[in-house]
PDB file of C-alpha atoms in Angstrom:
ATOM      1  CA  UNK A   1      13.015  14.788  64.358  1.00 48.00           C
ATOM      2  CA  UNK A   2      13.969  15.590  61.548  1.00 57.00           C
ATOM      3  CA  UNK A   3      17.677  16.596  60.518  1.00 63.00           C
ATOM      4  CA  UNK A   4      18.653  19.872  58.572  1.00 66.00           C
ATOM      5  CA  UNK A   5      20.817  19.222  55.782  1.00 68.00           C
ATOM      6  CA  UNK A   6      21.475  22.969  54.278  1.00 74.00           C
ATOM      7  CA  UNK A   7      21.939  26.307  55.478  1.00 84.00           C
ATOM      8  CA  UNK A   8      19.447  28.547  56.929  1.00 88.00           C
ATOM      9  CA  UNK A   9      19.322  30.451  53.802  1.00 91.00           C
ATOM     10  CA  UNK A  10      18.511  27.090  51.505  1.00 92.00           C
ATOM     11  CA  UNK A  11      16.752  26.360  54.365  1.00 92.00           C
ATOM     12  CA  UNK A  12      14.728  29.404  54.416  1.00 93.00           C
ATOM     13  CA  UNK A  13      14.639  29.131  50.266  1.00 93.00           C
ATOM     14  CA  UNK A  14      12.219  25.709  50.984  1.00 92.00           C
ATOM     15  CA  UNK A  15      10.663  27.146  53.903  1.00 93.00           C
ATOM     16  CA  UNK A  16       9.458  30.034  51.182  1.00 94.00           C
ATOM     17  CA  UNK A  17       8.376  27.885  48.484  1.00 94.00           C
ATOM     18  CA  UNK A  18       6.358  25.256  50.443  1.00 94.00           C
ATOM     19  CA  UNK A  19       4.142  28.228  51.713  1.00 95.00           C
ATOM     20  CA  UNK A  20       2.252  28.737  47.122  1.00 94.00           C
ATOM     21  CA  UNK A  21      -0.194  27.214  46.387  1.00 91.00           C
ATOM     22  CA  UNK A  22       0.340  23.461  45.125  1.00 91.00           C
ATOM     23  CA  UNK A  23       3.558  22.786  46.932  1.00 91.00           C
ATOM     24  CA  UNK A  24       3.795  21.356  49.769  1.00 90.00           C
ATOM     25  CA  UNK A  25       7.203  21.133  51.546  1.00 90.00           C
ATOM     26  CA  UNK A  26       8.192  18.007  49.577  1.00 93.00           C
ATOM     27  CA  UNK A  27       8.048  20.129  46.432  1.00 95.00           C
ATOM     28  CA  UNK A  28       9.126  22.580  47.906  1.00 94.00           C
ATOM     29  CA  UNK A  29      12.332  21.454  47.755  1.00 93.00           C
ATOM     30  CA  UNK A  30      13.020  19.256  44.773  1.00 95.00           C
ATOM     31  CA  UNK A  31      11.590  22.784  43.375  1.00 95.00           C
ATOM     32  CA  UNK A  32      14.475  24.509  45.240  1.00 94.00           C
ATOM     33  CA  UNK A  33      17.459  21.590  45.025  1.00 94.00           C
ATOM     34  CA  UNK A  34      16.094  21.982  40.850  1.00 95.00           C
ATOM     35  CA  UNK A  35      16.515  26.381  41.296  1.00 95.00           C
ATOM     36  CA  UNK A  36      20.271  25.792  42.467  1.00 93.00           C
ATOM     37  CA  UNK A  37      21.322  23.411  40.432  1.00 95.00           C
ATOM     38  CA  UNK A  38      20.794  25.589  37.662  1.00 94.00           C
ATOM     39  CA  UNK A  39      21.384  28.819  39.560  1.00 92.00           C
ATOM     40  CA  UNK A  40      22.866  30.649  36.045  1.00 93.00           C
ATOM     41  CA  UNK A  41      19.700  29.807  34.127  1.00 94.00           C
ATOM     42  CA  UNK A  42      16.589  29.411  36.248  1.00 94.00           C
ATOM     43  CA  UNK A  43      17.520  31.434  40.391  1.00 93.00           C
ATOM     44  CA  UNK A  44      18.823  34.500  39.208  1.00 93.00           C
ATOM     45  CA  UNK A  45      16.911  34.793  36.418  1.00 95.00           C
ATOM     46  CA  UNK A  46      13.678  33.915  38.697  1.00 94.00           C
ATOM     47  CA  UNK A  47      15.610  36.784  41.581  1.00 94.00           C
ATOM     48  CA  UNK A  48      15.231  39.103  39.617  1.00 95.00           C
ATOM     49  CA  UNK A  49      12.470  38.152  37.060  1.00 95.00           C
ATOM     50  CA  UNK A  50      10.577  37.893  41.309  1.00 93.00           C
ATOM     51  CA  UNK A  51      12.839  41.375  42.706  1.00 95.00           C
ATOM     52  CA  UNK A  52      11.948  44.237  39.476  1.00 94.00           C
ATOM     53  CA  UNK A  53       8.004  43.000  39.998  1.00 93.00           C
ATOM     54  CA  UNK A  54       8.259  43.736  43.546  1.00 93.00           C
ATOM     55  CA  UNK A  55       9.673  47.233  42.354  1.00 95.00           C
ATOM     56  CA  UNK A  56       6.700  47.639  39.759  1.00 95.00           C
ATOM     57  CA  UNK A  57       3.238  46.193  40.493  1.00 95.00           C
ATOM     58  CA  UNK A  58       0.476  47.775  41.394  1.00 96.00           C
ATOM     59  CA  UNK A  59      -3.293  47.789  41.834  1.00 95.00           C
ATOM     60  CA  UNK A  60      -5.399  49.485  38.472  1.00 96.00           C
ATOM     61  CA  UNK A  61      -7.580  51.975  40.008  1.00 94.00           C
ATOM     62  CA  UNK A  62     -10.543  51.418  37.596  1.00 94.00           C
ATOM     63  CA  UNK A  63     -10.662  47.041  38.109  1.00 95.00           C
ATOM     64  CA  UNK A  64      -8.392  46.186  40.181  1.00 95.00           C
ATOM     65  CA  UNK A  65      -6.426  44.176  38.116  1.00 96.00           C
ATOM     66  CA  UNK A  66      -2.835  43.393  38.795  1.00 96.00           C
ATOM     67  CA  UNK A  67       0.129  45.384  35.975  1.00 96.00           C
ATOM     68  CA  UNK A  68       3.347  47.567  36.181  1.00 94.00           C
ATOM     69  CA  UNK A  69       0.767  49.927  34.605  1.00 94.00           C
ATOM     70  CA  UNK A  70      -2.230  51.556  36.269  1.00 93.00           C
ATOM     71  CA  UNK A  71      -4.648  52.101  34.029  1.00 95.00           C
ATOM     72  CA  UNK A  72      -3.718  47.999  33.039  1.00 95.00           C
ATOM     73  CA  UNK A  73      -3.583  46.515  30.121  1.00 95.00           C
ATOM     74  CA  UNK A  74      -6.963  45.204  29.768  1.00 95.00           C
ATOM     75  CA  UNK A  75      -7.999  48.440  30.440  1.00 95.00           C
ATOM     76  CA  UNK A  76      -6.242  50.340  28.139  1.00 95.00           C
ATOM     77  CA  UNK A  77      -6.860  47.660  25.589  1.00 95.00           C
ATOM     78  CA  UNK A  78      -9.758  49.687  23.032  1.00 95.00           C
ATOM     79  CA  UNK A  79     -11.219  47.098  21.218  1.00 94.00           C
ATOM     80  CA  UNK A  80     -13.117  45.655  24.909  1.00 95.00           C
ATOM     81  CA  UNK A  81     -16.354  46.162  24.621  1.00 95.00           C
ATOM     82  CA  UNK A  82     -16.851  49.170  27.477  1.00 95.00           C
ATOM     83  CA  UNK A  83     -20.498  48.179  27.111  1.00 96.00           C
ATOM     84  CA  UNK A  84     -20.251  45.544  29.166  1.00 95.00           C
ATOM     85  CA  UNK A  85     -18.362  44.838  32.414  1.00 96.00           C
ATOM     86  CA  UNK A  86     -17.562  40.923  33.817  1.00 95.00           C
ATOM     87  CA  UNK A  87     -17.545  40.616  38.145  1.00 96.00           C
ATOM     88  CA  UNK A  88     -14.669  38.566  39.393  1.00 95.00           C
ATOM     89  CA  UNK A  89     -14.258  37.684  42.626  1.00 95.00           C
ATOM     90  CA  UNK A  90      -9.952  37.675  42.605  1.00 95.00           C
ATOM     91  CA  UNK A  91      -7.086  38.528  40.007  1.00 95.00           C
ATOM     92  CA  UNK A  92      -6.943  34.967  39.443  1.00 93.00           C
ATOM     93  CA  UNK A  93     -10.189  34.844  38.193  1.00 93.00           C
ATOM     94  CA  UNK A  94      -9.865  37.778  35.368  1.00 94.00           C
ATOM     95  CA  UNK A  95      -7.002  35.991  33.879  1.00 93.00           C
ATOM     96  CA  UNK A  96      -9.120  31.950  33.868  1.00 91.00           C
ATOM     97  CA  UNK A  97     -12.127  34.381  31.715  1.00 91.00           C
ATOM     98  CA  UNK A  98      -8.911  35.866  30.173  1.00 91.00           C
ATOM     99  CA  UNK A  99      -7.076  32.253  28.950  1.00 90.00           C
ATOM    100  CA  UNK A 100     -10.321  31.267  27.642  1.00 85.00           C
ATOM    101  CA  UNK A 101     -11.164  33.709  25.076  1.00 86.00           C
ATOM    102  CA  UNK A 102     -14.492  34.282  25.419  1.00 85.00           C
ATOM    103  CA  UNK A 103     -15.305  37.854  26.541  1.00 89.00           C
ATOM    104  CA  UNK A 104     -13.848  40.588  24.948  1.00 92.00           C
ATOM    105  CA  UNK A 105     -15.292  43.057  27.793  1.00 94.00           C
ATOM    106  CA  UNK A 106     -14.068  45.369  30.782  1.00 96.00           C
ATOM    107  CA  UNK A 107     -13.371  44.348  34.169  1.00 96.00           C
ATOM    108  CA  UNK A 108     -13.970  44.706  38.032  1.00 97.00           C
ATOM    109  CA  UNK A 109     -12.277  42.748  40.854  1.00 97.00           C
ATOM    110  CA  UNK A 110     -14.190  42.025  43.908  1.00 97.00           C
ATOM    111  CA  UNK A 111     -11.230  41.051  46.132  1.00 95.00           C
ATOM    112  CA  UNK A 112     -13.338  39.251  47.260  1.00 94.00           C
ATOM    113  CA  UNK A 113     -16.940  37.544  48.391  1.00 94.00           C
ATOM    114  CA  UNK A 114     -18.976  38.208  51.691  1.00 93.00           C
ATOM    115  CA  UNK A 115     -18.313  35.402  53.848  1.00 92.00           C
ATOM    116  CA  UNK A 116     -19.712  36.493  57.681  1.00 87.00           C
ATOM    117  CA  UNK A 117     -17.714  33.688  58.960  1.00 88.00           C
ATOM    118  CA  UNK A 118     -14.376  35.122  57.434  1.00 90.00           C
ATOM    119  CA  UNK A 119     -15.876  38.327  58.857  1.00 90.00           C
ATOM    120  CA  UNK A 120     -15.769  39.454  55.043  1.00 91.00           C
ATOM    121  CA  UNK A 121     -18.320  42.471  55.193  1.00 94.00           C
ATOM    122  CA  UNK A 122     -20.126  45.282  51.908  1.00 92.00           C
ATOM    123  CA  UNK A 123     -17.359  47.564  53.419  1.00 93.00           C
ATOM    124  CA  UNK A 124     -14.371  45.266  52.692  1.00 93.00           C
ATOM    125  CA  UNK A 125     -15.183  44.830  48.400  1.00 95.00           C
ATOM    126  CA  UNK A 126     -14.847  46.798  45.422  1.00 94.00           C
ATOM    127  CA  UNK A 127     -18.268  47.242  46.030  1.00 95.00           C
ATOM    128  CA  UNK A 128     -18.041  51.378  45.244  1.00 94.00           C
ATOM    129  CA  UNK A 129     -16.209  51.585  42.918  1.00 95.00           C
ATOM    130  CA  UNK A 130     -18.897  48.159  40.750  1.00 96.00           C
ATOM    131  CA  UNK A 131     -22.026  51.237  42.254  1.00 96.00           C
ATOM    132  CA  UNK A 132     -19.850  53.817  39.969  1.00 96.00           C
ATOM    133  CA  UNK A 133     -18.247  51.733  36.885  1.00 96.00           C
ATOM    134  CA  UNK A 134     -22.068  50.421  36.489  1.00 96.00           C
ATOM    135  CA  UNK A 135     -23.415  54.491  36.487  1.00 95.00           C
ATOM    136  CA  UNK A 136     -21.783  55.116  33.580  1.00 95.00           C
ATOM    137  CA  UNK A 137     -22.829  56.738  30.102  1.00 94.00           C
ATOM    138  CA  UNK A 138     -22.732  53.459  27.892  1.00 94.00           C
ATOM    139  CA  UNK A 139     -22.771  50.093  30.008  1.00 96.00           C
ATOM    140  CA  UNK A 140     -25.303  47.733  29.204  1.00 96.00           C
ATOM    141  CA  UNK A 141     -24.239  44.523  31.199  1.00 95.00           C
ATOM    142  CA  UNK A 142     -23.281  43.460  34.006  1.00 96.00           C
ATOM    143  CA  UNK A 143     -22.292  39.641  34.304  1.00 93.00           C
ATOM    144  CA  UNK A 144     -20.960  38.741  37.717  1.00 93.00           C
ATOM    145  CA  UNK A 145     -18.403  35.397  36.605  1.00 92.00           C
ATOM    146  CA  UNK A 146     -18.263  34.503  40.582  1.00 90.00           C
ATOM    147  CA  UNK A 147     -17.601  30.666  42.030  1.00 88.00           C
ATOM    148  CA  UNK A 148     -20.626  28.811  42.454  1.00 83.00           C
ATOM    149  CA  UNK A 149     -20.449  28.959  46.195  1.00 86.00           C
ATOM    150  CA  UNK A 150     -22.547  29.775  49.012  1.00 88.00           C
ATOM    151  CA  UNK A 151     -20.605  32.913  49.280  1.00 92.00           C
ATOM    152  CA  UNK A 152     -19.769  33.365  45.755  1.00 90.00           C
ATOM    153  CA  UNK A 153     -23.939  33.216  45.293  1.00 90.00           C
ATOM    154  CA  UNK A 154     -25.220  35.585  48.662  1.00 92.00           C
ATOM    155  CA  UNK A 155     -22.223  38.130  46.366  1.00 95.00           C
ATOM    156  CA  UNK A 156     -24.132  37.804  43.311  1.00 93.00           C
ATOM    157  CA  UNK A 157     -27.238  38.358  44.847  1.00 94.00           C
ATOM    158  CA  UNK A 158     -26.041  41.038  46.978  1.00 96.00           C
ATOM    159  CA  UNK A 159     -25.207  43.190  43.416  1.00 96.00           C
ATOM    160  CA  UNK A 160     -28.124  42.416  42.062  1.00 95.00           C
ATOM    161  CA  UNK A 161     -29.954  44.608  44.818  1.00 95.00           C
ATOM    162  CA  UNK A 162     -27.085  47.254  44.636  1.00 95.00           C
ATOM    163  CA  UNK A 163     -27.578  47.359  41.069  1.00 96.00           C
ATOM    164  CA  UNK A 164     -31.290  47.418  40.935  1.00 94.00           C
ATOM    165  CA  UNK A 165     -31.345  50.688  40.821  1.00 95.00           C
ATOM    166  CA  UNK A 166     -29.566  51.884  36.922  1.00 95.00           C
ATOM    167  CA  UNK A 167     -30.328  50.787  34.145  1.00 94.00           C
ATOM    168  CA  UNK A 168     -28.074  47.852  33.185  1.00 96.00           C
ATOM    169  CA  UNK A 169     -29.030  44.032  32.584  1.00 94.00           C
ATOM    170  CA  UNK A 170     -27.463  42.126  35.128  1.00 95.00           C
ATOM    171  CA  UNK A 171     -26.192  38.513  33.923  1.00 92.00           C
ATOM    172  CA  UNK A 172     -24.258  35.976  35.967  1.00 90.00           C
ATOM    173  CA  UNK A 173     -22.323  32.614  34.761  1.00 85.00           C
ATOM    174  CA  UNK A 174     -24.536  29.110  32.987  1.00 80.00           C
ATOM    175  CA  UNK A 175     -23.447  26.823  35.708  1.00 75.00           C
ATOM    176  CA  UNK A 176     -24.106  22.970  34.700  1.00 75.00           C
ATOM    177  CA  UNK A 177     -22.865  20.410  33.034  1.00 69.00           C
ATOM    178  CA  UNK A 178     -19.032  20.961  31.665  1.00 75.00           C
ATOM    179  CA  UNK A 179     -17.866  20.353  28.158  1.00 73.00           C
ATOM    180  CA  UNK A 180     -17.005  17.087  27.569  1.00 76.00           C
ATOM    181  CA  UNK A 181     -19.120  16.320  30.862  1.00 73.00           C
ATOM    182  CA  UNK A 182     -20.165  11.890  32.415  1.00 74.00           C
ATOM    183  CA  UNK A 183     -22.785  12.606  33.817  1.00 66.00           C
ATOM    184  CA  UNK A 184     -22.253   9.422  36.026  1.00 76.00           C
ATOM    185  CA  UNK A 185     -19.468  11.669  37.689  1.00 73.00           C
ATOM    186  CA  UNK A 186     -21.550  14.295  38.230  1.00 71.00           C
ATOM    187  CA  UNK A 187     -22.285  16.225  41.791  1.00 76.00           C
ATOM    188  CA  UNK A 188     -26.389  16.400  42.739  1.00 79.00           C
ATOM    189  CA  UNK A 189     -26.175  19.730  42.923  1.00 76.00           C
ATOM    190  CA  UNK A 190     -24.533  21.045  39.460  1.00 74.00           C
ATOM    191  CA  UNK A 191     -27.030  18.065  37.799  1.00 76.00           C
ATOM    192  CA  UNK A 192     -29.635  20.327  39.490  1.00 78.00           C
ATOM    193  CA  UNK A 193     -27.870  23.402  38.069  1.00 74.00           C
ATOM    194  CA  UNK A 194     -27.945  22.020  34.505  1.00 73.00           C
ATOM    195  CA  UNK A 195     -31.659  20.344  34.472  1.00 75.00           C
ATOM    196  CA  UNK A 196     -33.235  24.214  36.337  1.00 77.00           C
ATOM    197  CA  UNK A 197     -30.877  26.140  33.065  1.00 75.00           C
ATOM    198  CA  UNK A 198     -31.753  23.557  29.922  1.00 72.00           C
ATOM    199  CA  UNK A 199     -32.047  25.345  27.374  1.00 63.00           C
ATOM    200  CA  UNK A 200     -33.937  24.155  23.586  1.00 62.00           C
ATOM    201  CA  UNK A 201     -31.541  22.172  21.630  1.00 64.00           C
TER     202      UNK A 201
END
């Protein structure tokens, strides 16, 4: 049986760190030890930053992004194209698209995808607000930037039906061969999608 090598406060820090994605018990111990060693330059500022974030972070009432202002920084940006609405599953997807710089539009965070097995039904998602936003004057296109999973595609079909009565174009992300990818290493589903969605050269 494993022995505790530190007091309950340090053990609690390790246990909390281990709950973060990508950190297991060993990585959490290393991270905790590093924080403790760098208490003045890392642990104290991190503690302050987390306390302040906890006090100030809000969910944007317009798009569902997280920020310290409502509406969020993205929604308040006047340089964004208001005619395009990009629908994402989660805030992490919004941040990923922003990092890529591929689109300069408004966003809408669903807060998940439809999943009968997990009990996630339409009323659990931010769909009512999506329909309202897609109905606003000037919105011409809704891009469904959802994951290429069964639940993601089911949600995309459901949203397409929800928006069918509106005069907006509904598009989805292309699926297929990633940039720099080699065919030999791709799975059959990705190759099939790439063939079906081939374009002129």
